[in-house]
Backbone as CSV, one residue per row, in Angstrom:
resi,resn,N_x,N_y,N_z,CA_x,CA_y,CA_z,C_x,C_y,C_z
1,MET,105.188,182.770,152.772,106.507,183.033,151.699,107.125,184.386,151.332
2,PRO,107.566,185.358,152.329,107.921,186.805,151.774,108.438,186.950,150.735
3,LEU,107.719,188.491,150.028,108.664,188.726,148.983,109.803,189.833,149.353
4,PRO,110.505,189.326,148.332,111.650,189.769,148.411,111.921,191.332,149.440
5,ILE,111.178,192.331,149.041,110.878,193.506,149.723,110.475,194.018,150.860
6,GLU,109.329,193.025,151.258,109.411,192.155,152.299,110.049,191.736,153.332
7,ARG,111.043,191.150,153.331,112.291,190.768,154.038,113.439,192.124,153.842
8,ARG,113.501,192.991,153.187,113.996,194.005,152.966,113.235,194.600,154.701
9,TRP,112.656,195.307,154.340,111.543,195.766,155.524,111.281,194.926,156.642
10,ARG,111.592,193.438,156.432,111.496,193.333,158.127,113.054,193.266,158.679
11,ASP,113.576,192.942,157.526,115.156,193.160,158.355,115.812,193.933,158.915
12,ALA,115.105,195.649,158.123,114.994,196.969,158.337,114.854,197.015,159.726
13,LEU,113.322,196.415,160.077,112.641,196.672,161.420,113.164,196.230,162.213
14,LEU,113.889,194.847,162.447,114.176,194.176,163.202,115.293,194.464,164.016
15,ASP,116.682,194.679,163.017,117.395,195.867,163.114,117.524,197.208,163.868
16,ALA,116.475,197.929,163.760,115.557,199.018,164.629,115.235,198.689,165.903
17,LEU,114.689,197.500,165.959,114.014,197.544,167.574,115.518,197.320,168.250
18,LEU,116.374,196.432,167.426,117.133,195.874,168.775,118.649,196.254,168.513
19,PRO,118.985,197.680,168.019,119.902,198.240,167.679,121.269,197.490,167.914
20,ALA,121.355,197.644,169.337,123.034,197.453,170.205,122.595,197.430,171.776
21,PRO,122.129,196.299,171.966,121.868,196.029,173.283,122.690,195.854,174.454
22,GLY,123.904,196.154,174.055,125.421,196.218,175.228,125.362,194.894,176.094
23,GLY,126.518,194.967,177.214,126.147,193.740,178.081,127.424,192.348,177.247
24,GLY,127.462,192.574,176.032,128.082,192.385,175.486,127.240,191.272,174.434
25,LEU,126.128,191.563,174.460,125.177,191.251,173.372,125.352,191.815,172.080
26,PRO,125.652,190.748,170.851,125.591,191.607,169.610,124.001,192.280,168.917
27,ALA,124.024,193.343,168.204,122.954,194.042,167.499,122.701,192.660,166.965
28,MET,120.955,193.475,166.530,120.370,192.085,165.984,121.055,192.119,164.575
29,ALA,121.236,193.298,163.948,122.172,193.344,162.684,123.126,192.098,162.450
30,GLU,123.832,191.481,163.412,125.325,191.297,163.298,124.306,189.509,163.761
31,VAL,123.199,189.184,163.962,122.605,187.932,164.557,122.197,187.627,162.837
32,ASP,122.476,186.027,162.895,122.216,185.276,162.179,121.254,184.073,161.844
33,ARG,119.834,185.167,161.034,118.253,184.764,161.224,118.131,183.581,160.093
34,ARG,118.601,183.964,158.870,118.181,182.539,158.410,116.966,181.180,158.558
35,ALA,118.027,180.569,160.166,117.537,179.326,159.774,116.566,179.726,160.664
36,PHE,116.366,180.802,160.957,114.965,180.969,162.571,113.517,181.485,161.777
37,TRP,113.957,182.198,159.811,112.770,182.491,159.212,111.768,181.024,158.507
38,PRO,112.296,180.544,158.489,111.541,179.003,157.508,110.826,177.883,159.487
39,ARG,111.255,178.299,159.882,110.661,177.801,161.461,109.406,178.300,161.910
40,PHE,109.898,179.394,161.579,108.839,180.426,162.650,107.466,180.561,161.368
41,ASP,107.718,180.605,159.768,106.884,180.436,158.913,105.919,179.333,159.143
42,ARG,106.334,177.981,159.969,106.304,176.661,159.795,105.552,176.343,161.344
43,THR,106.061,177.262,162.087,105.685,176.478,163.687,104.668,177.330,164.441
44,ALA,104.820,179.087,163.813,103.939,179.929,164.426,102.440,180.164,164.155
45,PRO,101.365,180.619,165.347,100.242,180.993,164.993,100.039,181.636,163.684
46,LEU,99.153,181.292,163.346,98.779,181.980,162.346,98.574,183.686,162.168
47,HIS,97.668,183.922,163.617,97.777,184.886,163.972,98.669,185.723,163.651
48,LEU,99.766,184.939,164.511,100.971,185.606,165.131,101.916,185.566,163.532
49,ARG,101.661,185.227,162.599,102.414,185.552,161.290,101.512,186.387,160.612
50,ALA,100.822,186.484,160.424,99.491,187.224,159.872,99.816,188.686,160.303
51,GLY,100.026,189.089,162.223,99.779,190.615,162.236,101.695,190.944,162.433
52,PHE,102.510,189.683,162.204,103.667,190.601,162.148,104.004,191.033,160.708
53,ARG,103.217,190.610,159.665,103.233,190.424,158.331,102.703,192.086,157.836
54,LEU,101.511,192.012,159.049,100.581,193.633,158.306,101.515,194.613,159.649
55,ALA,102.435,194.184,160.699,103.661,194.941,161.161,104.391,195.328,161.023
56,THR,105.160,194.548,160.549,106.439,195.236,159.019,105.565,195.814,158.179
57,ALA,104.930,195.852,157.218,104.495,196.454,156.260,103.419,198.028,156.713
58,VAL,103.683,197.929,157.600,102.953,199.125,158.131,103.801,200.005,158.569
59,LEU,104.973,199.411,159.221,106.141,199.876,160.690,106.765,200.844,159.383
60,ALA,107.219,199.504,158.043,108.697,199.623,157.516,108.130,200.370,156.417
61,GLY,107.250,200.234,155.448,106.448,200.800,154.398,105.309,202.424,154.919
62,LEU,105.154,201.984,155.898,103.838,203.477,155.747,104.759,204.364,156.434
63,ALA,105.273,203.709,158.062,105.603,205.189,159.143,106.207,205.705,158.765
64,PRO,107.160,205.207,158.174,108.269,206.212,158.135,107.387,206.938,157.072
65,ARG,107.029,207.097,156.294,105.962,208.284,155.677,105.314,209.023,156.491
66,LEU,104.519,208.287,156.974,103.777,209.195,157.795,104.255,210.340,158.967
67,LEU,105.692,209.749,159.185,106.491,210.813,160.619,107.322,211.505,159.444
68,GLY,107.119,211.451,158.373,107.512,212.740,158.040,109.170,212.205,157.170
69,HIS,109.307,211.120,157.251,110.842,210.709,156.190,110.698,210.074,154.816
70,ARG,111.352,210.590,154.153,111.515,209.976,152.845,111.247,208.073,152.940
71,GLY,111.120,207.526,152.060,111.142,206.712,151.391,110.598,205.025,152.645
72,THR,111.270,204.059,152.974,110.833,202.984,153.545,111.835,203.102,154.552
73,LEU,112.027,202.676,155.385,112.695,202.059,156.986,113.722,201.279,156.250
74,ALA,113.919,200.360,155.185,114.788,199.842,154.748,115.877,201.133,154.116
75,GLY,115.335,202.347,153.549,116.646,203.285,153.272,116.807,204.071,154.413
76,LEU,115.968,204.723,155.415,116.697,205.436,156.714,118.055,204.736,157.090
77,ASP,118.499,206.024,157.784,120.051,205.547,158.328,119.939,205.127,160.151
78,ALA,120.211,204.724,160.465,120.154,204.335,162.473,119.413,205.297,162.507
79,ALA,119.633,206.467,162.562,118.665,207.510,163.651,117.936,207.832,162.744
80,GLU,117.256,207.382,161.954,115.637,208.121,161.306,115.398,206.689,161.805
81,ARG,115.918,205.595,161.734,115.002,204.130,161.841,114.409,204.031,162.743
82,ASP,115.683,204.937,164.273,115.165,204.807,165.379,114.066,205.672,165.865
83,ASP,114.247,206.326,164.937,113.304,208.169,165.094,111.784,207.649,164.821
84,VAL,111.770,206.872,163.483,110.925,206.494,163.241,109.623,205.028,164.562
85,VAL,110.721,203.679,164.684,109.846,203.470,165.888,109.955,203.884,167.402
86,ARG,110.822,204.702,167.955,110.037,205.341,169.338,108.958,205.878,168.793
87,ARG,108.788,206.819,167.339,107.771,207.374,167.385,106.620,206.419,167.582
88,ALA,106.316,205.863,166.557,105.460,204.553,166.154,105.113,204.151,167.838
89,ALA,106.338,203.867,168.599,105.388,203.451,170.035,104.646,204.022,170.581
90,HIS,104.919,205.466,170.126,103.793,206.297,171.548,102.470,206.389,170.657
91,ALA,102.307,206.211,168.955,101.197,206.168,168.392,100.139,205.498,168.169
92,PRO,98.576,205.801,169.035,97.863,205.364,168.743,98.141,203.910,167.491
93,VAL,97.074,203.054,167.428,97.482,201.954,166.770,98.744,201.318,166.085
94,LEU,99.957,202.380,165.453,101.029,201.842,165.718,101.185,201.212,166.734
95,SER,101.203,201.648,168.189,101.932,201.397,168.980,101.839,199.417,169.646
96,GLU,100.473,199.242,169.133,100.188,197.748,169.027,100.906,197.110,168.321
97,LEU,101.226,197.622,166.938,101.769,196.905,165.619,103.934,197.153,166.339
98,VAL,104.060,197.970,166.722,105.456,197.900,167.258,105.516,196.939,168.407
99,LEU,104.570,196.098,169.444,104.549,195.412,170.423,104.660,193.644,169.287
100,VAL,103.931,193.716,168.708,103.922,192.484,167.815,105.440,192.147,167.084
101,ALA,106.141,193.601,166.293,107.478,193.215,166.362,108.195,192.824,167.119
102,LYS,108.146,193.559,168.024,109.397,193.620,169.136,109.040,191.963,169.869
103,LEU,107.719,191.381,169.791,107.670,190.178,170.377,108.637,189.204,169.161
104,VAL,108.435,189.432,168.196,108.833,188.682,166.865,110.421,188.954,166.698
105,ALA,110.783,189.981,167.339,112.156,190.342,167.400,112.784,189.627,168.036
106,CYS,112.220,189.594,169.162,112.560,188.383,171.094,113.079,187.012,170.540
107,PHE,112.030,186.934,169.411,112.205,185.371,169.397,112.805,185.400,168.625
108,ALA,113.349,186.078,166.828,114.624,185.604,166.239,116.081,185.659,167.020
109,TYR,115.813,186.876,168.239,117.261,187.332,168.033,117.600,185.869,169.438
110,PHE,116.650,185.992,170.154,117.409,184.605,171.316,116.792,183.073,170.734
111,ASP,116.884,183.194,169.364,117.024,181.450,168.451,118.421,181.232,168.431
112,ASP,119.786,182.470,168.415,120.770,181.725,168.327,121.116,182.008,169.141
113,PRO,122.580,180.772,168.890,122.911,179.831,169.925,124.184,181.118,170.943
114,ALA,124.351,181.889,170.081,125.255,182.325,170.875,125.009,183.940,171.140
115,VAL,123.868,184.316,171.174,123.012,185.133,171.614,122.552,184.338,173.068
116,GLN,121.997,183.791,172.732,121.670,182.805,174.002,123.176,182.829,175.297
117,ALA,123.766,182.023,174.709,125.300,181.799,175.846,125.312,183.015,176.331
118,ALA,125.465,184.253,175.298,125.944,186.162,176.206,125.059,185.789,176.768
119,ALA,123.814,185.781,176.799,122.792,185.948,177.886,122.845,185.895,178.857
120,ARG,122.825,184.195,178.729,122.942,183.672,180.277,124.549,184.035,180.891
121,GLY,125.345,184.462,180.458,126.971,184.736,181.277,127.197,183.679,181.741
122,PRO,128.630,183.330,182.088,129.304,182.523,182.219,128.974,181.621,183.588
123,GLN,129.059,180.234,183.167,127.913,179.294,184.111,129.166,179.263,185.369
124,ALA,129.171,178.853,186.265,130.091,177.939,186.908,129.908,177.028,187.280
125,PRO,131.305,176.275,187.332,130.771,175.047,187.517,131.117,174.394,188.383
126,GLY,130.406,173.172,189.096,130.067,172.925,190.593,128.793,172.334,190.357
127,PRO,129.174,171.213,191.929,127.963,170.110,191.638,126.869,170.275,191.988
128,GLU,126.338,171.250,192.791,124.736,171.565,193.209,124.839,173.355,192.695
129,SER,124.082,173.327,192.400,123.510,175.435,192.009,122.932,175.604,193.563
130,PRO,123.489,176.886,193.967,123.209,177.233,195.377,121.651,177.815,195.885
131,ARG,120.786,177.591,194.653,119.561,177.672,194.174,118.800,176.708,194.983
132,GLY,119.346,175.137,194.665,118.550,174.540,194.903,118.890,173.962,196.329
133,ALA,119.796,174.506,197.362,120.788,173.693,198.004,119.631,174.491,199.321
134,SER,119.292,176.088,199.446,118.614,176.597,199.568,116.843,176.796,200.140
135,ALA,116.872,176.436,198.641,115.284,176.168,198.607,115.582,174.838,199.484
136,GLU,115.750,173.504,199.960,115.875,172.524,200.677,115.613,173.176,201.688
137,GLY,117.021,173.751,201.920,116.805,174.266,203.355,116.000,174.851,203.972
138,ALA,115.520,175.857,202.913,114.104,176.703,203.646,112.845,175.830,203.811
139,ALA,112.659,174.673,202.879,111.742,173.774,203.254,111.742,172.860,204.051
140,SER,112.948,172.744,204.443,113.350,171.893,206.102,112.671,172.677,207.239
141,THR,113.238,173.643,207.071,113.129,174.553,208.284,111.799,175.451,208.159
142,ALA,111.249,175.414,207.197,109.557,175.385,207.301,109.019,174.688,207.860
143,SER,109.201,173.075,207.411,108.590,172.331,208.016,108.781,172.511,209.197
144,THR,110.001,172.403,210.050,110.420,172.457,211.506,109.195,173.126,211.822
145,GLU,109.324,174.140,212.072,108.229,175.144,212.531,107.246,175.200,212.291
146,ALA,106.328,174.199,211.352,105.211,174.144,210.998,104.901,173.328,212.393
147,ASP,105.235,172.109,212.316,105.884,171.022,213.398,105.478,171.193,215.063
148,ALA,106.239,172.576,214.981,106.479,172.950,216.099,105.019,173.803,216.422
149,ARG,104.671,174.524,215.573,103.233,175.592,216.038,102.032,174.244,216.264
150,ARG,102.276,173.247,215.448,101.164,172.101,215.422,101.712,171.399,217.300
151,ALA,102.589,171.171,217.684,103.151,170.056,218.619,102.403,171.364,220.254
152,PRO,100.932,170.334,220.505,100.785,170.759,222.259,101.903,171.562,222.906
153,SER,101.349,172.547,223.570,102.147,173.176,224.592,102.253,172.599,225.547
154,SER,102.657,172.086,227.264,102.526,171.447,228.136,102.130,172.457,229.251
């Protein structure tokens, strides 16, 4: 169970990683992640939980100061947060921690049903998808062509 300061840092980090994706998708800060975290703590492998906790402490607590900002990521404005994340993504060691944080951020983001629906886009109603129909047609055409190649020529 993270401490209150870790939760603030975690939320600031995730909000900085996905500020506003566009395309009708909400920013991470707009997504309700309350149901995600207990499930993540219960089901994620220990090494992922530990890696994310380390990434949060370093990227949100230490990196802003190392990169010339005052305070932690939670105390910075959006532009300063973006600066920290961008610079950390290109720094040795920090870049690996950014990748771990991005992975968990994506899990948290796409856990939200509204984000999933927006990402899928409008679903066209219909009895059968065209993808399935063309796959069947391609398989039968390939089968016919293979049979023709195997047949002895007269």
